[in-house]
mmCIF file of C-alpha atoms in Angstrom:
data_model
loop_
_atom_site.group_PDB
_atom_site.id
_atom_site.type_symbol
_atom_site.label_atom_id
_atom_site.label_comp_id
_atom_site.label_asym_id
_atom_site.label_seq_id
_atom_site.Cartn_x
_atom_site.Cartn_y
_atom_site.Cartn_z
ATOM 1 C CA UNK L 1 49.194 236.681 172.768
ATOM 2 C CA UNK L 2 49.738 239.972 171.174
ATOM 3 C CA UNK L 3 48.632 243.144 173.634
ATOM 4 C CA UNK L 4 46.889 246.278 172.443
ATOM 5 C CA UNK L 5 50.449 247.881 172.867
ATOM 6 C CA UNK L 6 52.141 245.887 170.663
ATOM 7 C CA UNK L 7 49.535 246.739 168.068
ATOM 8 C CA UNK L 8 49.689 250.418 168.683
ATOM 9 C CA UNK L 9 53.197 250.314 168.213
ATOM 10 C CA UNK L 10 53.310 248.484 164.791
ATOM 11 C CA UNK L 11 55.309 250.144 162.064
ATOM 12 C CA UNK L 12 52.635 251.132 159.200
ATOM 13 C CA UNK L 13 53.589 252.450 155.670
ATOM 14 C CA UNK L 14 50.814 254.562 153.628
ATOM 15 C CA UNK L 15 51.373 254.213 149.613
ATOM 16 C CA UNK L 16 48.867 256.688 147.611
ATOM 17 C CA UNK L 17 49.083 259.466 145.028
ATOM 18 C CA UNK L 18 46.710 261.440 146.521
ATOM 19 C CA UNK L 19 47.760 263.816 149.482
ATOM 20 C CA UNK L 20 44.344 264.289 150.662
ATOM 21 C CA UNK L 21 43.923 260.066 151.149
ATOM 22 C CA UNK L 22 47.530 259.844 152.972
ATOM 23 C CA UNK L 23 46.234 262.588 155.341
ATOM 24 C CA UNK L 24 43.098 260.721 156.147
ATOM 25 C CA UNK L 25 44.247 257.577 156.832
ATOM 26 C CA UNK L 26 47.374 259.226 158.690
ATOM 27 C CA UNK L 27 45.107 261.573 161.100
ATOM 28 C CA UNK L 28 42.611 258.391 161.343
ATOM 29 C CA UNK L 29 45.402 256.018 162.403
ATOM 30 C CA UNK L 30 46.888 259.001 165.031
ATOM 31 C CA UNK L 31 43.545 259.662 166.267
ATOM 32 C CA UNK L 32 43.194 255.169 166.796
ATOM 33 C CA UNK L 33 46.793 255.649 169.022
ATOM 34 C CA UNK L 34 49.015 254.097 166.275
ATOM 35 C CA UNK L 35 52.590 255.899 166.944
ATOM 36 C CA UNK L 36 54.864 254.306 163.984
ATOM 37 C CA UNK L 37 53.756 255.415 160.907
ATOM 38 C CA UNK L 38 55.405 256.567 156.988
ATOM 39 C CA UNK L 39 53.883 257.960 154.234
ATOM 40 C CA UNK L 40 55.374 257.795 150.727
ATOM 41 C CA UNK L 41 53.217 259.413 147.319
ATOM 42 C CA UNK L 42 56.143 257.463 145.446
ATOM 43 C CA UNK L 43 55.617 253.828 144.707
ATOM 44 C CA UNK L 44 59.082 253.421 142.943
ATOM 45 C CA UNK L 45 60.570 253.882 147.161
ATOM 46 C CA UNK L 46 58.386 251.138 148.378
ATOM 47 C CA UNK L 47 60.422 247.761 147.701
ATOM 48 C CA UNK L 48 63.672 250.279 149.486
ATOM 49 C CA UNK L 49 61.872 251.305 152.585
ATOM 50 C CA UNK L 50 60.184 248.105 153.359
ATOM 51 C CA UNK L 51 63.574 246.290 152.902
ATOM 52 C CA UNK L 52 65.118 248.967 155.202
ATOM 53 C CA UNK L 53 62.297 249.169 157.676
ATOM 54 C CA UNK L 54 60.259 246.205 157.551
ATOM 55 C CA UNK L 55 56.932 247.775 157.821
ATOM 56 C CA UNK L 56 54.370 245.442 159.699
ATOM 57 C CA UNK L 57 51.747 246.612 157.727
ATOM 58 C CA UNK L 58 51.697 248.739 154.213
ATOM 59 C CA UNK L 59 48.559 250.209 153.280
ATOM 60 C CA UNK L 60 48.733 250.308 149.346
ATOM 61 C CA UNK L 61 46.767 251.962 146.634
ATOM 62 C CA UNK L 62 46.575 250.177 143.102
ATOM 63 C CA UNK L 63 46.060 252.968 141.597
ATOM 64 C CA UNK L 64 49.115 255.111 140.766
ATOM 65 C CA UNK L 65 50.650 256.695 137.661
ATOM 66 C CA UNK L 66 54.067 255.250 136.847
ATOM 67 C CA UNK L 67 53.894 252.353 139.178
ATOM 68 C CA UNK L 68 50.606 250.702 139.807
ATOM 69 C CA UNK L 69 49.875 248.444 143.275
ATOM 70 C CA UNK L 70 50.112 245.720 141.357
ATOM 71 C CA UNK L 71 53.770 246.154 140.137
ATOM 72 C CA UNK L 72 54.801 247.173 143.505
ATOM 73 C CA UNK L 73 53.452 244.130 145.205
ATOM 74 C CA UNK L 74 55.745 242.063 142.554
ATOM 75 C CA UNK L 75 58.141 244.326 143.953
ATOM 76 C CA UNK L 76 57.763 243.371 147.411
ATOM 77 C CA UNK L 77 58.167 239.698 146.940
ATOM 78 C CA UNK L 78 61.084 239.322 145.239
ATOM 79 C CA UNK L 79 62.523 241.237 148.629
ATOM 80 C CA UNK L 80 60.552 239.478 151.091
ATOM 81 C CA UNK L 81 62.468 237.956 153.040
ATOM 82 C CA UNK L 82 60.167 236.430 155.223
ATOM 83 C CA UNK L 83 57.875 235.162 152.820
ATOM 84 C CA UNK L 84 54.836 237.234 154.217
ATOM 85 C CA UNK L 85 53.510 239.999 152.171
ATOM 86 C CA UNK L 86 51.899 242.517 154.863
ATOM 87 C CA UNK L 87 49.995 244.511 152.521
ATOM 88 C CA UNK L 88 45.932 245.550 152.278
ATOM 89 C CA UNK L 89 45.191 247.126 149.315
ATOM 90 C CA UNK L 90 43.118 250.463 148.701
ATOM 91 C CA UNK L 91 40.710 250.186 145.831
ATOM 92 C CA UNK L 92 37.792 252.244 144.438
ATOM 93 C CA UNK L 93 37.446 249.231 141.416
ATOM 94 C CA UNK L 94 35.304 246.370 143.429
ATOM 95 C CA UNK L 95 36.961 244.194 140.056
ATOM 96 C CA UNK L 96 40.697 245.086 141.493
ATOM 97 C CA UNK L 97 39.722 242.768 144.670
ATOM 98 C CA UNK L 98 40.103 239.488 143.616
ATOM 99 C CA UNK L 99 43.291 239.958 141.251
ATOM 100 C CA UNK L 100 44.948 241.753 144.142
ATOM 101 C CA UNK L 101 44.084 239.208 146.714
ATOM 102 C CA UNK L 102 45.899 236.397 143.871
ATOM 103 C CA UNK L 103 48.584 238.938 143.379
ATOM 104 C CA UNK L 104 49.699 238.568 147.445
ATOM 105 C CA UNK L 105 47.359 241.428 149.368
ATOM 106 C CA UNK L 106 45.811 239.903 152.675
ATOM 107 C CA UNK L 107 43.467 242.449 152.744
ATOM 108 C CA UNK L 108 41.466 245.057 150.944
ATOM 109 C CA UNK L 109 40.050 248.215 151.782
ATOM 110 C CA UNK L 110 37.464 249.883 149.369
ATOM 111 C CA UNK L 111 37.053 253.183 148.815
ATOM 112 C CA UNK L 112 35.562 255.988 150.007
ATOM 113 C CA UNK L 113 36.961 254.839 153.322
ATOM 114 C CA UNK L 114 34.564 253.639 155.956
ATOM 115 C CA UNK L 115 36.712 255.116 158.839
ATOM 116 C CA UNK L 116 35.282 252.397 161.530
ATOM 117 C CA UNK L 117 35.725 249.205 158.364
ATOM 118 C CA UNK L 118 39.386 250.633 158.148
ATOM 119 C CA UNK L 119 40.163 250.928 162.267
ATOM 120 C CA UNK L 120 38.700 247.203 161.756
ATOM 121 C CA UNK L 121 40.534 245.795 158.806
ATOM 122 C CA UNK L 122 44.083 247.465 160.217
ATOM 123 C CA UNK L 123 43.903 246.127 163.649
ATOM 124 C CA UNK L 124 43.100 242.605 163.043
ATOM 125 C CA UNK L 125 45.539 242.593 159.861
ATOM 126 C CA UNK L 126 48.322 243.585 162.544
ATOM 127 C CA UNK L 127 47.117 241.036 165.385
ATOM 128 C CA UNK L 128 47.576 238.728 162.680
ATOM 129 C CA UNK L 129 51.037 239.725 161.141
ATOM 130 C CA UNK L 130 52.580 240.177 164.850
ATOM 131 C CA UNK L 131 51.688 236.514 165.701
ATOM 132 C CA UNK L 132 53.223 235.565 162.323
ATOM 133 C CA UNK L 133 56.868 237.031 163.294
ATOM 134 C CA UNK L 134 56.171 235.882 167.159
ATOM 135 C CA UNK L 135 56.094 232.260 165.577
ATOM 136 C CA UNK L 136 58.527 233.174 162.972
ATOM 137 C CA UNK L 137 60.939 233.910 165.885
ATOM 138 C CA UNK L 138 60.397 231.175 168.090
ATOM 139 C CA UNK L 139 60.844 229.117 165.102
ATOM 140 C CA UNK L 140 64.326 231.032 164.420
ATOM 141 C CA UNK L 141 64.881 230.551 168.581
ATOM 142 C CA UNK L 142 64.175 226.963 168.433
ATOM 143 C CA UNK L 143 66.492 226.306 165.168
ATOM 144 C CA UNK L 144 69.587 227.925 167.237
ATOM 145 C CA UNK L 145 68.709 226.195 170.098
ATOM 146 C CA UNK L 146 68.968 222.737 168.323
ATOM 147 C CA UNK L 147 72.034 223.722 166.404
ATOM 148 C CA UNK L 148 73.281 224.526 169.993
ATOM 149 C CA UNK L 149 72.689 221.741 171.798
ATOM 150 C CA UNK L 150 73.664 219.498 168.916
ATOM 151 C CA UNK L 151 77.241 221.219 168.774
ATOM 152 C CA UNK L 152 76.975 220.606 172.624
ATOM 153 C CA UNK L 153 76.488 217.210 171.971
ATOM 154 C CA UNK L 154 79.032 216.437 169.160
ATOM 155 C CA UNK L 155 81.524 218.096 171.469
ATOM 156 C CA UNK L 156 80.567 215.711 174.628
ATOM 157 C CA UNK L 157 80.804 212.793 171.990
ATOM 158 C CA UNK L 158 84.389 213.912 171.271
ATOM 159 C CA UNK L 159 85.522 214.483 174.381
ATOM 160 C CA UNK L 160 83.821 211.208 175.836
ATOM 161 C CA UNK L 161 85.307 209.345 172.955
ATOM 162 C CA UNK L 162 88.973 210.952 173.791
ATOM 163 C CA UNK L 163 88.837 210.343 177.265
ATOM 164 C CA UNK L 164 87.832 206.194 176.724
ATOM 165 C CA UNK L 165 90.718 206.206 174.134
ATOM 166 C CA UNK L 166 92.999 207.550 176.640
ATOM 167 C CA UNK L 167 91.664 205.287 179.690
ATOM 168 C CA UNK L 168 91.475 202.141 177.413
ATOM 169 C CA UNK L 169 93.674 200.137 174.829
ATOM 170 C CA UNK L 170 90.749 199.864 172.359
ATOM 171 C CA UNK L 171 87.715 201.875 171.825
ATOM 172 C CA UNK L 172 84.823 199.836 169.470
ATOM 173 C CA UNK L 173 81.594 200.267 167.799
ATOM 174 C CA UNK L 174 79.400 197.788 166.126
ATOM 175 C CA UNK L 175 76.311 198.607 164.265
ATOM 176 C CA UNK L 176 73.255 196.333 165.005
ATOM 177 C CA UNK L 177 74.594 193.480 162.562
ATOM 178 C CA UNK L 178 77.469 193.522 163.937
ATOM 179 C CA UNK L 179 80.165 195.180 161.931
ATOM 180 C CA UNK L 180 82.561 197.849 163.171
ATOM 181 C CA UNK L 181 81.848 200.844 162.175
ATOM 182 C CA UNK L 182 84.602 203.076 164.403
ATOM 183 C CA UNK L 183 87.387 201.556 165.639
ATOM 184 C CA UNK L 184 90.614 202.500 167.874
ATOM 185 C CA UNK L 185 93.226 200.032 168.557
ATOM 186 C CA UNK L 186 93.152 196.117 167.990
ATOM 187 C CA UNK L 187 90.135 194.973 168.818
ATOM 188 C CA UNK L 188 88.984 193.203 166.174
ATOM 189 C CA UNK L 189 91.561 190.678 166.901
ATOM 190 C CA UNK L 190 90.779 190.724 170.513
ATOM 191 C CA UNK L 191 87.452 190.097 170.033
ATOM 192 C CA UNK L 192 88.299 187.379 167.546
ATOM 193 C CA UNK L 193 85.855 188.525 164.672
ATOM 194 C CA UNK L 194 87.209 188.864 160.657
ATOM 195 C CA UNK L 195 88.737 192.155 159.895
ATOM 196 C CA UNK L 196 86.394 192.233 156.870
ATOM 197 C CA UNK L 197 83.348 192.921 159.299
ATOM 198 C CA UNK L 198 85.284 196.293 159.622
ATOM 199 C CA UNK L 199 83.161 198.903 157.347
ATOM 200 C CA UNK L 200 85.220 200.051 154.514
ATOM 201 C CA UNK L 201 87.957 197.719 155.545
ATOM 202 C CA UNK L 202 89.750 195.055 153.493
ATOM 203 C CA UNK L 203 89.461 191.158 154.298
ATOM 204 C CA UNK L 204 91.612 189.533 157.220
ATOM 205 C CA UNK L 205 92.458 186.587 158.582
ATOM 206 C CA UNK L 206 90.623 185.334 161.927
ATOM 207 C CA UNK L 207 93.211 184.688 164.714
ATOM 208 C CA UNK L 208 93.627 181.344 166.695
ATOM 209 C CA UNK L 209 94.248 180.674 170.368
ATOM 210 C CA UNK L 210 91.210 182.074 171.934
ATOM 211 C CA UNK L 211 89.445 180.371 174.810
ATOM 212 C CA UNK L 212 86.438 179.479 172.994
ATOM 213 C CA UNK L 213 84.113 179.137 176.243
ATOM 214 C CA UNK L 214 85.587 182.361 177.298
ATOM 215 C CA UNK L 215 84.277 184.046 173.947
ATOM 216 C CA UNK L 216 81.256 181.898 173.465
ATOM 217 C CA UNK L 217 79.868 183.525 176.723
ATOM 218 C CA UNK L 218 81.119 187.048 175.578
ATOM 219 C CA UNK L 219 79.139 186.304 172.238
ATOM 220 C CA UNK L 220 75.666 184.992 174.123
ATOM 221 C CA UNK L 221 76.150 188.722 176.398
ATOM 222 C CA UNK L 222 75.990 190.484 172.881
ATOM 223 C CA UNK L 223 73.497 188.371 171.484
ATOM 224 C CA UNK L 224 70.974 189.154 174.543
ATOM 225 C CA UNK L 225 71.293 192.803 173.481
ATOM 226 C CA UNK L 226 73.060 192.447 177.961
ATOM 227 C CA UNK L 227 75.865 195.227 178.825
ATOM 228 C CA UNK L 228 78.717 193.730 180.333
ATOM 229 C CA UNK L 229 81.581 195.157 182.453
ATOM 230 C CA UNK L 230 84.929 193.827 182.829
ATOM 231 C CA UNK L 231 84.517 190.749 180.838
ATOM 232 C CA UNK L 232 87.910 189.330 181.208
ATOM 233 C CA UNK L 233 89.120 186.434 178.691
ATOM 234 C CA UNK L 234 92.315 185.077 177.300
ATOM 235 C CA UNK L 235 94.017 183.471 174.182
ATOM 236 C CA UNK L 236 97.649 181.575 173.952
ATOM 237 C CA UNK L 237 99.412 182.816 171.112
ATOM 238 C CA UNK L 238 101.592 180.576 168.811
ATOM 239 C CA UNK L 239 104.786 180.232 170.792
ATOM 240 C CA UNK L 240 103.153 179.367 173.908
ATOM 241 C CA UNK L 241 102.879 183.110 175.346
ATOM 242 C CA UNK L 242 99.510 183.929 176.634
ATOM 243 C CA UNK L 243 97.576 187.287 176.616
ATOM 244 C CA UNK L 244 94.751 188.189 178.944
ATOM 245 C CA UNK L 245 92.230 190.746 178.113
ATOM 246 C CA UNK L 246 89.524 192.698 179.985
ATOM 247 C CA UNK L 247 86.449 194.550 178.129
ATOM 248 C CA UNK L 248 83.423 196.067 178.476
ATOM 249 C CA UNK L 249 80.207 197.235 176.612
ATOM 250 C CA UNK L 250 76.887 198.242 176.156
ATOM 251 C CA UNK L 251 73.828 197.973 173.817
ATOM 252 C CA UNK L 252 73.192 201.388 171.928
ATOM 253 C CA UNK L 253 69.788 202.409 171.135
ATOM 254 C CA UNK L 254 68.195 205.385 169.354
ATOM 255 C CA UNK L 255 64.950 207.452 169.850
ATOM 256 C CA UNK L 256 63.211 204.993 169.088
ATOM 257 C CA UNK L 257 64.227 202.193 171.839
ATOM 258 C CA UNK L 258 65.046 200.077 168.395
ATOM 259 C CA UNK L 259 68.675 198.419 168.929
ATOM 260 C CA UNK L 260 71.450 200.349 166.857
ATOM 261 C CA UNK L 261 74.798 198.245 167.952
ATOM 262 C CA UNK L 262 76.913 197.998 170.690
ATOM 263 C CA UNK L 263 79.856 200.242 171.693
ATOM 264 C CA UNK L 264 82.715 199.496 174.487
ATOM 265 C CA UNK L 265 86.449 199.985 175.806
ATOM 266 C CA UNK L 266 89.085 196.882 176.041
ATOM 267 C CA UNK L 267 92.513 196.688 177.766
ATOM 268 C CA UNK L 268 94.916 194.240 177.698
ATOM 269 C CA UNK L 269 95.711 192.811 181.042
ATOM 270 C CA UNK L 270 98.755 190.487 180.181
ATOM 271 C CA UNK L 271 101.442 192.923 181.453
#
């Protein structure tokens, strides 16, 4: 919540022509405990202190030879850059309400002032703008936080993936049809599937020699959506030589619990 302190200590800007109405409402807001507060009888320096101070509130007359409150309101939210526009307007015209309210104003205050309606208007106009930039910077808080935390995890990925590469022959991933979608090493030939399954890959040629009950009950593992850990299996090659393999995998899932693919490490075991 936002404490009578953090009111007090707002930064307030006072926009009028007339002396006599910026010494009012500056002796009224002194006398109320406000300590932050500009005065300007210029409304061509608005738009340049606001985006050098960023006023929490900017009390604004509309009008003003030269520059009326309307104009510098335009002003103000071309250099907004938090898409709020703090301002309540001072009016004597009860017909300058409305139009001022569609220009951007929050707030109006009609005049002659009603010192205790303008204590009033002020105070809950700034309870209201400091819980804006309190959510505005959580918001900003929580954005870095996930930008963190997802660099944090891209780097674990990386380093999990080098270290597998580096303990393992093959590193794999299938999506949830079943085609590779990263790949390190042979495994698409240990595993005995086409090398066209490979995403973004060309057409192969499947390889003979594999012990079919061997990779029938690898196959039934994946099919149960079942991890499996040192699955060890074996093909004979052409001349007669035989390789033995050893490899292990699990089921991938995201948010969601819905199945994704599977991912895993293989080595070969044959020397």
């Amino acid at each position: 919540m936002i404490s009578a302190a953090d009111i007090l200590n707002a930064s307030i800007l006072i926009v009028d022509d007339q002396e006599a109405n910026v010494q009012l409402l500056e002796q009224m807001l002194r006398g109320a405990g406000y300590r932050c507060i500009t005065s300007t009888m210029d409304p061509h320096s608005v738009c340049a202190l606001h985006r050098k101070n960023r006023y929490d509130l900017i009390l604004l007359d509309l009008q003003m030879p030269g520059m009326d409150g309307f104009q510098v309101m335009e002003g103000l939210k071309t250099n907004a850059a938090d898409g709020y526009l703090p301002v309540i307007v001072l009016t004597a015209q009860p017909g300058h309400k409305l139009r001022a309210l569609q220009t951007g104003a929050k707030d109006f205050i009609s005049k002659p002032f009603d010192l205790v309606e303008v204590k009033t208007r002020i105070h809950n106009m700034l309870e209201v703008r400091l819980l804006y930039k309190k959510l505005e910077n959580y918001s900003k808080g929580l954005e870095q936080t996930v930008q963190e935390r997802t660099a944090e995890l891209h780097e674990s990925e990386a380093r999990y993936r080098s270290l597998t590469e580096l303990a393992s022959d093959w590193y794999w991933e299938q999506d949830e049809n079943g085609n590779f979608t990263k790949v390190s090493g042979p495994v698409l030939e240990m595993l005995g599937i086409r090398v066209d399954t490979l995403v973004g890959e060309p057409g192969g040629v499947q390889l003979a020699g594999w012990n079919e009950a061997e990779r029938e009950m690898l196959l039934v593992k994946i099919a149960a959506r079942q991890p499996f850990l040192d699955f060890a299996f074996s093909r004979v090659n052409a001349d007669g030589s035989q390789q033995k393999f050893r490899v292990s995998g699990e089921p991938m899932f995201n948010q969601s619990s819905r199945f994704i693919g599977y991912r895993g490490i293989g080595v070969e075991l044959t020397a």
